[in-house]
Amino acid sequence: MSTQTRSGIHGLSVTTSDPQSTVQSEYYKALQNQADQAVGSIYGVRITPISQAAVGGFNYIWENPSLNFNLGTYGYVNSRVVPIPGVSPGAQLTDPISTDYDNVLRRIAFKYSTTDQAKINAAQTAANAQATAVVSQYTSSYGPITQQMMQAVGVTTPIDYIIQYVVAQQWSCTLQQKQPPLSLTQMEQARDLQALLPCMPPSGANMLSSISLYLSNLSSVLPLQQLSMNANWLLARLLANTETPTTANGGMTTVDPNNGSTAVHVGYTINTAVTAIQNDLANTGRTLTINMSTSQTSQSTMSVNVAGSGAINVPMDWFMSLGGSASAEYNLYSFQGTGQSASVSMTFAGYSFVPVQPNQFQEDTVTGWFDASVIAQAVASKGQDVTGYYFVADPGYDFSAGGDFGMLNGVLIANFPTITINYQDGSYSKFMESFSESSSWDVRVFGIKIGSFSQSLYKSSVQQSSQSRGFTVTFTPSTEVLTV
């Protein structure tokens, strides 16, 4: 297993105390089940709730009229996905995945198994005279081959530098044309090797007979050497396209919506038009709803039961708090007439699934930056005597399922939830003596304010039950502050 892909839906923040983590886990399970039923089966994904505490919301207007990618959206989708300690299911976004991916690639190299290396060594010993001749001719014309030069192209010997890089890439023109290198078999079997090397300088013609003889002596192991050549070429291209993205190698131009400045970053693809996302959000007939029941257990604690999972005692102010227009803070039972029990529902009306993919590396065009197979092979070869990629140093990540090297492959976004609190045994008249209907409210759930607004987000309304007791308070997102 290399990188994991996850589809996110925004959840709430995280705490580490056990009862609170348990409540959040149950909330996330209920949210996950709702989301999976709504879109998971359609897109073939498993939805994982994402804590919004560190990253804020998802900028769904991901493209401007000039077709540049929103920098805020890029920062979100380019985050590494890691589990939330003590909360499952649940994930959070951390540092840029492109940077971490580059760090992992820097710790990967190609090697032969003991058996394959013995075959290579035997063949190279037999061809040693020809190799010496090729290296001598090259260095006399073009100068010495340094360790830095070999390291830059992923080879360990001067002869491999000449054959696998100079001849197969530079002299073949594939490097300049951004194409895969000429294969060793093509060169070995060519009737006219010079015809395959249009970028070879005139002085190189004197080396062709020695090169052909060298390749002929290695014909039995050329497929093995080709593996190394292809692996080192791919690794070099991935590093180049990740570290120095351009619009020519698959990078994309981002725009900062705050100041209009542009830059080029590694590329991501979102195939959902902004208008389609907006239409989805406007379809409020599609809803996700989480039902919870609560009861007051003391002046400072309450029990919470999420979707019938079982009652758990948590701090009252932590579960849900209300910030009034006068900067006062209230919990579910701060007001007169609430009684000692209440049911709470959070309904997300209008949602849209936005698939996201990093630009995969394309060998034919040498564009894109992401290739999970390189990491997967290095992970699989750990402790094994096999030919292929391996880690020359521990990258420090957990690549297993549920590990800390995950990527988003989509985001399920929704409008801010409508929160309904039903006090079944409450007194409407007493409640209205202390509650100011239609005031502006900040609503916090699990300690995090819903939304990132300086002004209050929610408007309230109260409806008395048709029976003798009980009433319902509804907090509805205000359209006045729901900006892009």
CSV table of C-alpha atoms in Angstrom, one decimal:
chain,number,residue,atom,x,y,z
A,1,MET,CA,0.0,0.0,0.0
A,2,SER,CA,1.4,3.4,-0.9
A,3,THR,CA,-0.7,6.5,-0.6
A,4,GLN,CA,-4.3,6.3,0.5
A,5,THR,CA,-7.0,8.3,-1.1
A,6,ARG,CA,-10.0,9.6,0.9
A,7,SER,CA,-13.0,11.6,0.2
A,8,GLY,CA,-13.7,14.2,2.8
A,9,ILE,CA,-16.8,15.7,4.3
A,10,HIS,CA,-16.3,18.6,6.7
A,11,GLY,CA,-16.8,17.7,10.3
A,12,LEU,CA,-16.0,19.6,13.5
A,13,SER,CA,-13.0,20.0,15.7
A,14,VAL,CA,-11.2,17.6,17.9
A,15,THR,CA,-10.5,17.1,21.5
A,16,THR,CA,-8.5,14.4,23.2
A,17,SER,CA,-10.4,13.5,26.4
A,18,ASP,CA,-11.9,10.1,26.1
A,19,PRO,CA,-15.7,10.8,26.6
A,20,GLN,CA,-15.5,13.7,24.2
A,21,SER,CA,-13.5,11.7,21.6
A,22,THR,CA,-16.1,9.0,21.9
A,23,VAL,CA,-19.0,11.4,21.2
A,24,GLN,CA,-17.1,12.9,18.2
A,25,SER,CA,-16.5,9.4,16.9
A,26,GLU,CA,-20.2,8.6,17.1
A,27,TYR,CA,-21.1,11.9,15.5
A,28,TYR,CA,-18.6,11.2,12.7
A,29,LYS,CA,-19.9,7.6,12.2
A,30,ALA,CA,-23.4,9.0,11.8
A,31,LEU,CA,-22.2,11.7,9.4
A,32,GLN,CA,-20.2,9.1,7.5
A,33,ASN,CA,-23.2,6.7,7.1
A,34,GLN,CA,-25.4,9.6,5.9
A,35,ALA,CA,-22.8,10.7,3.4
A,36,ASP,CA,-22.0,7.2,2.1
A,37,GLN,CA,-25.7,6.6,1.5
A,38,ALA,CA,-26.0,9.9,-0.3
A,39,VAL,CA,-23.0,9.8,-2.6
A,40,GLY,CA,-20.6,7.0,-1.6
A,41,SER,CA,-22.1,4.3,-3.7
A,42,ILE,CA,-22.5,6.6,-6.6
A,43,TYR,CA,-18.8,7.6,-6.8
A,44,GLY,CA,-17.4,4.3,-5.4
A,45,VAL,CA,-15.8,6.0,-2.4
A,46,ARG,CA,-15.8,5.8,1.4
A,47,ILE,CA,-16.5,9.2,3.0
A,48,THR,CA,-14.2,10.2,5.9
A,49,PRO,CA,-15.3,13.2,8.0
A,50,ILE,CA,-12.5,15.9,8.1
A,51,SER,CA,-11.9,18.2,11.0
A,52,GLN,CA,-12.2,21.8,9.8
A,53,ALA,CA,-10.5,23.2,12.9
A,54,ALA,CA,-7.1,23.8,11.3
A,55,VAL,CA,-7.9,24.4,7.6
A,56,GLY,CA,-11.3,26.2,7.5
A,57,GLY,CA,-13.8,25.6,4.7
A,58,PHE,CA,-13.4,24.4,1.2
A,59,ASN,CA,-13.2,27.1,-1.4
A,60,TYR,CA,-15.6,25.5,-3.9
A,61,ILE,CA,-15.2,28.4,-6.5
A,62,TRP,CA,-12.0,26.7,-7.5
A,63,GLU,CA,-11.5,28.5,-10.8
A,64,ASN,CA,-11.6,32.2,-11.8
A,65,PRO,CA,-12.7,33.6,-15.2
A,66,SER,CA,-9.1,33.4,-16.4
A,67,LEU,CA,-9.1,29.6,-15.7
A,68,ASN,CA,-6.6,30.0,-12.9
A,69,PHE,CA,-6.9,27.7,-9.9
A,70,ASN,CA,-8.0,29.3,-6.6
A,71,LEU,CA,-5.0,29.3,-4.3
A,72,GLY,CA,-7.2,28.7,-1.3
A,73,THR,CA,-8.7,25.6,-2.9
A,74,TYR,CA,-5.2,24.4,-3.9
A,75,GLY,CA,-4.0,24.7,-0.3
A,76,TYR,CA,-6.9,22.5,0.8
A,77,VAL,CA,-6.6,19.7,-1.7
A,78,ASN,CA,-2.8,19.7,-1.5
A,79,SER,CA,-2.9,18.8,2.2
A,80,ARG,CA,-1.8,15.5,3.6
A,81,VAL,CA,-4.6,13.5,5.2
A,82,VAL,CA,-3.8,12.0,8.6
A,83,PRO,CA,-6.1,10.2,11.2
A,84,ILE,CA,-7.4,12.1,14.2
A,85,PRO,CA,-5.9,10.6,17.4
A,86,GLY,CA,-8.6,8.9,19.4
A,87,VAL,CA,-11.4,9.7,17.0
A,88,SER,CA,-12.6,7.2,14.4
A,89,PRO,CA,-13.7,7.6,11.7
A,90,GLY,CA,-12.1,11.0,11.3
A,91,ALA,CA,-9.2,12.7,9.5
A,92,GLN,CA,-7.5,16.1,9.6
A,93,LEU,CA,-5.4,18.0,7.0
A,94,THR,CA,-1.8,18.8,7.7
A,95,ASP,CA,1.2,20.0,5.7
A,96,PRO,CA,1.3,20.1,1.9
A,97,ILE,CA,1.3,16.5,0.4
A,98,SER,CA,3.4,17.6,-2.6
A,99,THR,CA,6.2,18.6,-0.2
A,100,ASP,CA,6.0,15.4,1.7
A,101,TYR,CA,5.7,13.3,-1.5
A,102,ASP,CA,8.9,15.0,-2.7
A,103,ASN,CA,10.7,14.2,0.6
A,104,VAL,CA,9.6,10.5,0.2
A,105,LEU,CA,10.9,10.4,-3.4
A,106,ARG,CA,14.2,11.8,-2.3
A,107,ARG,CA,14.6,8.7,-0.1
A,108,ILE,CA,13.9,6.2,-2.9
A,109,ALA,CA,16.5,4.6,-5.2
A,110,PHE,CA,16.6,1.6,-7.5
A,111,LYS,CA,18.6,-1.6,-6.8
A,112,TYR,CA,19.0,-5.1,-8.1
A,113,SER,CA,18.4,-8.3,-6.2
A,114,THR,CA,21.5,-10.3,-5.2
A,115,THR,CA,20.9,-12.7,-8.1
A,116,ASP,CA,20.3,-10.0,-10.7
A,117,GLN,CA,23.2,-8.0,-9.5
A,118,ALA,CA,25.5,-11.1,-9.9
A,119,LYS,CA,24.2,-11.5,-13.5
A,120,ILE,CA,25.0,-7.8,-14.2
A,121,ASN,CA,28.4,-8.1,-12.6
A,122,ALA,CA,29.4,-11.1,-14.7
A,123,ALA,CA,28.3,-9.5,-17.9
A,124,GLN,CA,30.0,-6.3,-17.1
A,125,THR,CA,33.2,-8.1,-16.3
A,126,ALA,CA,33.1,-9.7,-19.7
A,127,ALA,CA,32.5,-6.3,-21.4
A,128,ASN,CA,35.0,-4.5,-19.2
A,129,ALA,CA,37.4,-3.8,-22.1
A,130,GLN,CA,34.7,-2.3,-24.2
A,131,ALA,CA,33.5,-0.2,-21.2
A,132,THR,CA,37.0,1.1,-20.6
A,133,ALA,CA,37.3,2.1,-24.2
A,134,VAL,CA,34.0,3.9,-24.2
A,135,VAL,CA,34.8,5.9,-21.0
A,136,SER,CA,38.3,6.7,-22.2
A,137,GLN,CA,37.0,8.0,-25.6
A,138,TYR,CA,34.2,10.1,-23.9
A,139,THR,CA,36.4,11.7,-21.2
A,140,SER,CA,39.1,12.6,-23.7
A,141,SER,CA,36.6,14.5,-25.8
A,142,TYR,CA,34.2,15.9,-23.1
A,143,GLY,CA,36.0,15.8,-19.8
A,144,PRO,CA,35.8,13.7,-16.6
A,145,ILE,CA,32.5,12.3,-15.3
A,146,THR,CA,32.1,13.4,-11.7
A,147,GLN,CA,30.3,11.7,-8.8
A,148,GLN,CA,27.8,14.7,-8.8
A,149,MET,CA,27.0,14.2,-12.5
A,150,MET,CA,26.3,10.5,-11.9
A,151,GLN,CA,24.2,11.1,-8.8
A,152,ALA,CA,22.1,13.7,-10.7
A,153,VAL,CA,20.9,11.1,-13.2
A,154,GLY,CA,20.7,8.2,-10.8
A,155,VAL,CA,23.6,6.0,-12.0
A,156,THR,CA,26.7,4.8,-10.1
A,157,THR,CA,29.3,4.1,-12.9
A,158,PRO,CA,30.8,6.3,-15.7
A,159,ILE,CA,29.8,3.8,-18.4
A,160,ASP,CA,26.1,3.8,-17.2
A,161,TYR,CA,26.3,7.6,-17.3
A,162,ILE,CA,27.4,7.6,-20.9
A,163,ILE,CA,25.1,4.9,-22.2
A,164,GLN,CA,21.9,5.5,-20.1
A,165,TYR,CA,22.1,9.3,-20.0
A,166,VAL,CA,24.3,10.8,-22.6
A,167,VAL,CA,23.6,8.5,-25.5
A,168,ALA,CA,20.0,7.3,-24.6
A,169,GLN,CA,18.7,10.7,-23.6
A,170,GLN,CA,21.0,13.6,-24.8
A,171,TRP,CA,22.2,12.3,-28.1
A,172,SER,CA,18.9,10.7,-29.0
A,173,CYS,CA,17.2,14.1,-28.5
A,174,THR,CA,14.6,12.5,-26.2
A,175,LEU,CA,15.7,14.7,-23.3
A,176,GLN,CA,15.3,17.9,-25.3
A,177,GLN,CA,12.0,16.6,-26.7
A,178,LYS,CA,10.7,15.6,-23.2
A,179,GLN,CA,10.3,12.0,-24.3
A,180,PRO,CA,11.2,8.7,-22.6
A,181,PRO,CA,14.8,7.7,-23.3
A,182,LEU,CA,15.9,5.4,-26.1
A,183,SER,CA,15.9,1.8,-24.9
A,184,LEU,CA,19.1,-0.2,-24.6
A,185,THR,CA,17.7,-2.9,-26.8
A,186,GLN,CA,16.9,-0.4,-29.6
A,187,MET,CA,20.5,0.8,-29.5
A,188,GLU,CA,21.9,-2.7,-29.4
A,189,GLN,CA,19.8,-4.0,-32.3
A,190,ALA,CA,20.1,-0.9,-34.5
A,191,ARG,CA,21.7,-1.5,-37.9
A,192,ASP,CA,22.7,2.2,-38.0
A,193,LEU,CA,23.1,3.5,-34.4
A,194,GLN,CA,24.0,7.0,-35.6
A,195,ALA,CA,20.5,7.3,-37.2
A,196,LEU,CA,19.0,7.0,-33.7
A,197,LEU,CA,21.2,9.8,-32.4
A,198,PRO,CA,20.3,13.1,-34.2
A,199,CYS,CA,21.6,15.2,-31.3
A,200,MET,CA,25.0,13.6,-31.1
A,201,PRO,CA,27.9,16.0,-31.7
A,202,PRO,CA,30.2,15.1,-34.6
A,203,SER,CA,33.0,14.0,-32.2
A,204,GLY,CA,30.7,11.3,-30.9
A,205,ALA,CA,30.8,9.3,-34.1
A,206,ASN,CA,34.2,7.9,-33.1
A,207,MET,CA,32.6,6.2,-30.1
A,208,LEU,CA,29.8,4.4,-31.9
A,209,SER,CA,31.7,1.2,-32.7
A,210,SER,CA,32.9,0.8,-29.1
A,211,ILE,CA,29.4,1.5,-27.8
A,212,SER,CA,27.8,-1.0,-30.2
A,213,LEU,CA,30.4,-3.7,-29.1
A,214,TYR,CA,29.8,-2.9,-25.4
A,215,LEU,CA,26.0,-3.3,-25.8
A,216,SER,CA,26.5,-6.5,-27.8
A,217,ASN,CA,28.5,-8.0,-25.0
A,218,LEU,CA,25.8,-7.1,-22.5
A,219,SER,CA,22.8,-8.3,-24.6
A,220,SER,CA,21.9,-11.1,-22.2
A,221,VAL,CA,21.4,-8.6,-19.3
A,222,LEU,CA,20.1,-5.6,-21.3
A,223,PRO,CA,16.5,-6.1,-20.1
A,224,LEU,CA,17.8,-5.9,-16.5
A,225,GLN,CA,19.8,-2.8,-17.2
A,226,GLN,CA,16.7,-1.3,-18.9
A,227,LEU,CA,14.8,-1.7,-15.7
A,228,SER,CA,17.3,0.4,-13.9
A,229,MET,CA,17.4,3.0,-16.7
A,230,ASN,CA,13.6,3.3,-16.8
A,231,ALA,CA,13.4,3.5,-13.0
A,232,ASN,CA,16.0,6.2,-12.6
A,233,TRP,CA,14.5,8.2,-15.5
A,234,LEU,CA,11.0,8.1,-14.0
A,235,LEU,CA,12.3,9.0,-10.5
A,236,ALA,CA,14.2,12.0,-12.0
A,237,ARG,CA,11.2,13.2,-13.9
A,238,LEU,CA,8.9,12.9,-10.9
A,239,LEU,CA,11.3,14.9,-8.8
A,240,ALA,CA,11.7,17.6,-11.5
A,241,ASN,CA,8.0,18.0,-12.1
A,242,THR,CA,7.2,18.1,-8.4
A,243,GLU,CA,10.0,20.5,-7.4
A,244,THR,CA,9.9,22.8,-10.4
A,245,PRO,CA,6.3,22.7,-11.7
A,246,THR,CA,5.6,24.6,-15.0
A,247,THR,CA,2.6,24.8,-17.2
A,248,ALA,CA,4.7,22.8,-19.7
A,249,ASN,CA,5.2,19.9,-17.4
A,250,GLY,CA,1.7,19.6,-16.0
A,251,GLY,CA,1.8,22.3,-13.3
A,252,MET,CA,-1.0,24.8,-13.0
A,253,THR,CA,-1.3,28.5,-12.4
A,254,THR,CA,-2.9,29.5,-9.1
A,255,VAL,CA,-4.4,32.9,-8.3
A,256,ASP,CA,-4.6,34.4,-4.8
A,257,PRO,CA,-8.2,35.8,-4.6
A,258,ASN,CA,-7.1,38.4,-2.0
A,259,ASN,CA,-4.5,40.2,-4.1
A,260,GLY,CA,-4.6,38.7,-7.6
A,261,SER,CA,-1.0,37.4,-7.6
A,262,THR,CA,-0.3,34.2,-9.5
A,263,ALA,CA,2.1,31.4,-9.2
A,264,VAL,CA,2.7,27.9,-10.6
A,265,HIS,CA,2.2,24.8,-8.5
A,266,VAL,CA,1.8,21.1,-9.0
A,267,GLY,CA,-1.4,20.4,-10.9
A,268,TYR,CA,-4.7,19.1,-9.6
A,269,THR,CA,-7.8,18.3,-11.7
A,270,ILE,CA,-11.4,19.1,-10.7
A,271,ASN,CA,-13.9,18.0,-13.3
A,272,THR,CA,-16.9,19.5,-11.7
A,273,ALA,CA,-17.8,23.0,-13.0
A,274,VAL,CA,-18.4,25.7,-10.4
A,275,THR,CA,-21.9,26.2,-11.7
A,276,ALA,CA,-22.7,22.6,-11.2
A,277,ILE,CA,-21.4,22.8,-7.6
A,278,GLN,CA,-23.6,25.9,-7.0
A,279,ASN,CA,-26.6,24.1,-8.5
A,280,ASP,CA,-26.1,21.2,-6.2
A,281,LEU,CA,-25.9,23.5,-3.1
A,282,ALA,CA,-29.1,25.2,-4.2
A,283,ASN,CA,-30.9,21.9,-4.3
A,284,THR,CA,-31.9,22.0,-0.6
A,285,GLY,CA,-34.3,19.1,-1.1
A,286,ARG,CA,-31.3,16.8,-0.7
A,287,THR,CA,-30.3,16.6,3.0
A,288,LEU,CA,-28.0,14.9,5.5
A,289,THR,CA,-29.3,14.8,9.0
A,290,ILE,CA,-27.7,13.8,12.3
A,291,ASN,CA,-30.1,13.2,15.3
A,292,MET,CA,-28.9,13.3,18.9
A,293,SER,CA,-30.6,13.2,22.3
A,294,THR,CA,-29.4,14.9,25.4
A,295,SER,CA,-30.2,15.2,29.1
A,296,GLN,CA,-28.8,17.4,31.9
A,297,THR,CA,-26.9,15.3,34.5
A,298,SER,CA,-25.5,18.2,36.6
A,299,GLN,CA,-24.9,21.9,36.5
A,300,SER,CA,-21.9,21.4,34.2
A,301,THR,CA,-22.4,18.1,32.5
A,302,MET,CA,-24.9,16.4,30.2
A,303,SER,CA,-25.3,13.0,28.5
A,304,VAL,CA,-25.3,12.8,24.8
A,305,ASN,CA,-26.6,10.0,22.6
A,306,VAL,CA,-25.7,10.3,18.9
A,307,ALA,CA,-28.0,8.3,16.6
A,308,GLY,CA,-28.8,5.8,19.2
A,309,SER,CA,-25.2,4.9,20.0
A,310,GLY,CA,-25.6,5.2,23.8
A,311,ALA,CA,-25.5,8.0,26.3
A,312,ILE,CA,-22.1,9.5,27.2
A,313,ASN,CA,-21.4,12.2,29.8
A,314,VAL,CA,-19.5,15.3,28.5
A,315,PRO,CA,-19.0,18.9,29.6
A,316,MET,CA,-22.2,20.8,28.8
A,317,ASP,CA,-20.5,23.9,27.3
A,318,TRP,CA,-18.3,21.7,25.1
A,319,PHE,CA,-21.1,19.9,23.3
A,320,MET,CA,-23.0,22.9,22.1
A,321,SER,CA,-22.8,26.5,23.0
A,322,LEU,CA,-24.6,29.6,21.8
A,323,GLY,CA,-23.0,33.1,21.6
A,324,GLY,CA,-25.6,35.8,21.7
A,325,SER,CA,-25.4,39.3,20.2
A,326,ALA,CA,-24.3,40.7,23.6
A,327,SER,CA,-21.3,38.4,23.7
A,328,ALA,CA,-22.9,36.2,26.3
A,329,GLU,CA,-22.3,32.4,26.1
A,330,TYR,CA,-25.1,29.9,26.7
A,331,ASN,CA,-25.5,26.1,26.6
A,332,LEU,CA,-28.5,24.0,25.8
A,333,TYR,CA,-29.8,24.3,29.4
A,334,SER,CA,-28.8,27.9,30.3
A,335,PHE,CA,-32.3,29.3,29.7
A,336,GLN,CA,-35.3,29.1,31.9
A,337,GLY,CA,-38.0,26.6,31.0
A,338,THR,CA,-35.8,24.1,29.1
A,339,GLY,CA,-36.4,21.2,31.3
A,340,GLN,CA,-33.7,18.6,31.6
A,341,SER,CA,-33.8,16.8,28.2
A,342,ALA,CA,-33.7,17.8,24.6
A,343,SER,CA,-33.3,16.3,21.2
A,344,VAL,CA,-31.0,18.0,18.7
A,345,SER,CA,-30.8,17.5,14.9
A,346,MET,CA,-28.3,19.0,12.5
A,347,THR,CA,-29.6,19.1,8.9
A,348,PHE,CA,-27.3,19.9,6.0
A,349,ALA,CA,-29.6,20.9,3.1
A,350,GLY,CA,-27.9,21.0,-0.3
A,351,TYR,CA,-24.7,19.2,-0.9
A,352,SER,CA,-22.2,18.5,-3.7
A,353,PHE,CA,-19.5,15.9,-4.2
A,354,VAL,CA,-16.4,17.4,-5.8
A,355,PRO,CA,-13.9,14.8,-7.1
A,356,VAL,CA,-10.3,15.9,-6.9
A,357,GLN,CA,-7.2,14.2,-8.5
A,358,PRO,CA,-3.5,15.1,-8.6
A,359,ASN,CA,-2.2,15.3,-12.1
A,360,GLN,CA,-0.9,11.8,-12.7
A,361,PHE,CA,2.5,11.4,-14.4
A,362,GLN,CA,2.1,10.7,-18.1
A,363,GLU,CA,5.1,8.9,-19.6
A,364,ASP,CA,4.3,9.8,-23.3
A,365,THR,CA,4.2,13.5,-22.6
A,366,VAL,CA,6.5,13.6,-19.5
A,367,THR,CA,3.9,15.7,-17.7
A,368,GLY,CA,2.2,15.4,-14.3
A,369,TRP,CA,3.9,14.8,-11.0
A,370,PHE,CA,2.1,12.1,-9.0
A,371,ASP,CA,2.8,8.3,-9.3
A,372,ALA,CA,1.9,6.2,-6.3
A,373,SER,CA,3.5,3.0,-7.8
A,374,VAL,CA,7.0,4.2,-7.0
A,375,ILE,CA,6.2,4.5,-3.3
A,376,ALA,CA,4.2,1.3,-3.4
A,377,GLN,CA,7.1,-0.6,-4.8
A,378,ALA,CA,9.5,0.8,-2.2
A,379,VAL,CA,7.1,-0.1,0.6
A,380,ALA,CA,6.6,-3.6,-0.8
A,381,SER,CA,10.4,-4.2,-1.1
A,382,LYS,CA,11.2,-3.4,2.5
A,383,GLY,CA,13.2,-6.2,3.9
A,384,GLN,CA,13.1,-8.1,0.6
A,385,ASP,CA,15.9,-9.1,-1.7
A,386,VAL,CA,14.2,-8.0,-4.9
A,387,THR,CA,14.9,-5.8,-7.9
A,388,GLY,CA,13.1,-2.5,-7.9
A,389,TYR,CA,12.7,0.7,-5.9
A,390,TYR,CA,13.6,0.7,-2.2
A,391,PHE,CA,14.0,3.2,0.6
A,392,VAL,CA,17.6,4.3,1.2
A,393,ALA,CA,16.4,6.0,4.4
A,394,ASP,CA,13.3,5.7,6.4
A,395,PRO,CA,10.9,8.5,5.2
A,396,GLY,CA,9.1,8.6,8.5
A,397,TYR,CA,5.6,7.9,7.3
A,398,ASP,CA,3.1,5.1,7.9
A,399,PHE,CA,2.0,4.0,4.4
A,400,SER,CA,-0.4,1.3,5.6
A,401,ALA,CA,-4.2,1.5,5.5
A,402,GLY,CA,-5.3,4.1,8.0
A,403,GLY,CA,-1.7,5.5,8.1
A,404,ASP,CA,-0.6,9.1,7.9
A,405,PHE,CA,0.2,9.5,4.2
A,406,GLY,CA,-3.2,10.0,2.7
A,407,MET,CA,-4.6,12.2,-0.1
A,408,LEU,CA,-8.0,13.5,-0.8
A,409,ASN,CA,-9.8,12.2,-3.9
A,410,GLY,CA,-12.8,14.3,-3.4
A,411,VAL,CA,-14.7,16.6,-1.0
A,412,LEU,CA,-18.3,16.4,-0.1
A,413,ILE,CA,-19.4,19.9,0.8
A,414,ALA,CA,-22.7,21.2,2.1
A,415,ASN,CA,-24.5,24.4,3.1
A,416,PHE,CA,-24.2,25.3,6.8
A,417,PRO,CA,-26.5,23.1,8.9
A,418,THR,CA,-29.8,24.1,10.3
A,419,ILE,CA,-29.9,23.2,14.0
A,420,THR,CA,-33.1,22.2,15.6
A,421,ILE,CA,-33.5,21.7,19.4
A,422,ASN,CA,-36.7,20.2,20.7
A,423,TYR,CA,-37.3,20.6,24.4
A,424,GLN,CA,-40.0,18.0,24.9
A,425,ASP,CA,-40.8,18.8,28.5
A,426,GLY,CA,-39.9,22.5,28.5
A,427,SER,CA,-42.0,25.5,29.4
A,428,TYR,CA,-42.5,27.8,26.4
A,429,SER,CA,-43.6,30.8,28.5
A,430,LYS,CA,-40.7,30.6,30.9
A,431,PHE,CA,-38.2,30.0,28.1
A,432,MET,CA,-39.4,33.1,26.2
A,433,GLU,CA,-38.8,35.2,29.3
A,434,SER,CA,-35.0,34.7,28.9
A,435,PHE,CA,-34.6,34.0,25.3
A,436,SER,CA,-34.4,36.6,22.6
A,437,GLU,CA,-36.0,35.2,19.4
A,438,SER,CA,-34.6,36.3,16.0
A,439,SER,CA,-31.3,37.5,17.6
A,440,SER,CA,-28.1,36.8,15.9
A,441,TRP,CA,-26.2,33.8,17.2
A,442,ASP,CA,-22.8,32.1,17.0
A,443,VAL,CA,-23.2,28.4,17.3
A,444,ARG,CA,-20.4,26.2,18.6
A,445,VAL,CA,-20.4,22.4,18.4
A,446,PHE,CA,-17.6,20.4,20.0
A,447,GLY,CA,-15.9,23.7,20.9
A,448,ILE,CA,-15.6,25.0,17.3
A,449,LYS,CA,-17.6,27.9,15.9
A,450,ILE,CA,-19.6,26.9,12.8
A,451,GLY,CA,-18.4,29.2,10.1
A,452,SER,CA,-15.6,31.8,10.1
A,453,PHE,CA,-17.5,35.1,10.3
A,454,SER,CA,-17.0,38.2,12.4
A,455,GLN,CA,-20.7,38.7,12.5
A,456,SER,CA,-23.1,36.1,13.9
A,457,LEU,CA,-24.1,33.4,11.5
A,458,TYR,CA,-27.4,32.1,12.8
A,459,LYS,CA,-30.9,33.5,13.2
A,460,SER,CA,-33.3,31.8,15.7
A,461,SER,CA,-37.0,31.1,15.8
A,462,VAL,CA,-39.1,29.4,18.5
A,463,GLN,CA,-42.3,27.4,17.9
A,464,GLN,CA,-44.5,26.1,20.7
A,465,SER,CA,-45.7,22.5,20.7
A,466,SER,CA,-49.3,21.9,19.8
A,467,GLN,CA,-49.5,19.9,23.0
A,468,SER,CA,-49.5,21.5,26.5
A,469,ARG,CA,-45.7,21.3,27.0
A,470,GLY,CA,-42.6,21.5,24.9
A,471,PHE,CA,-41.3,23.8,22.2
A,472,THR,CA,-38.7,23.8,19.4
A,473,VAL,CA,-35.9,26.3,18.8
A,474,THR,CA,-34.5,26.4,15.2
A,475,PHE,CA,-31.2,28.1,14.3
A,476,THR,CA,-31.1,28.8,10.6
A,477,PRO,CA,-28.0,30.1,8.7
A,478,SER,CA,-28.4,33.7,7.8
A,479,THR,CA,-28.3,34.4,4.1
A,480,GLU,CA,-26.9,37.9,4.9
A,481,VAL,CA,-23.5,36.5,5.9
A,482,LEU,CA,-23.3,33.4,3.7
A,483,THR,CA,-20.6,34.8,1.4
A,484,VAL,CA,-18.4,33.0,-1.0
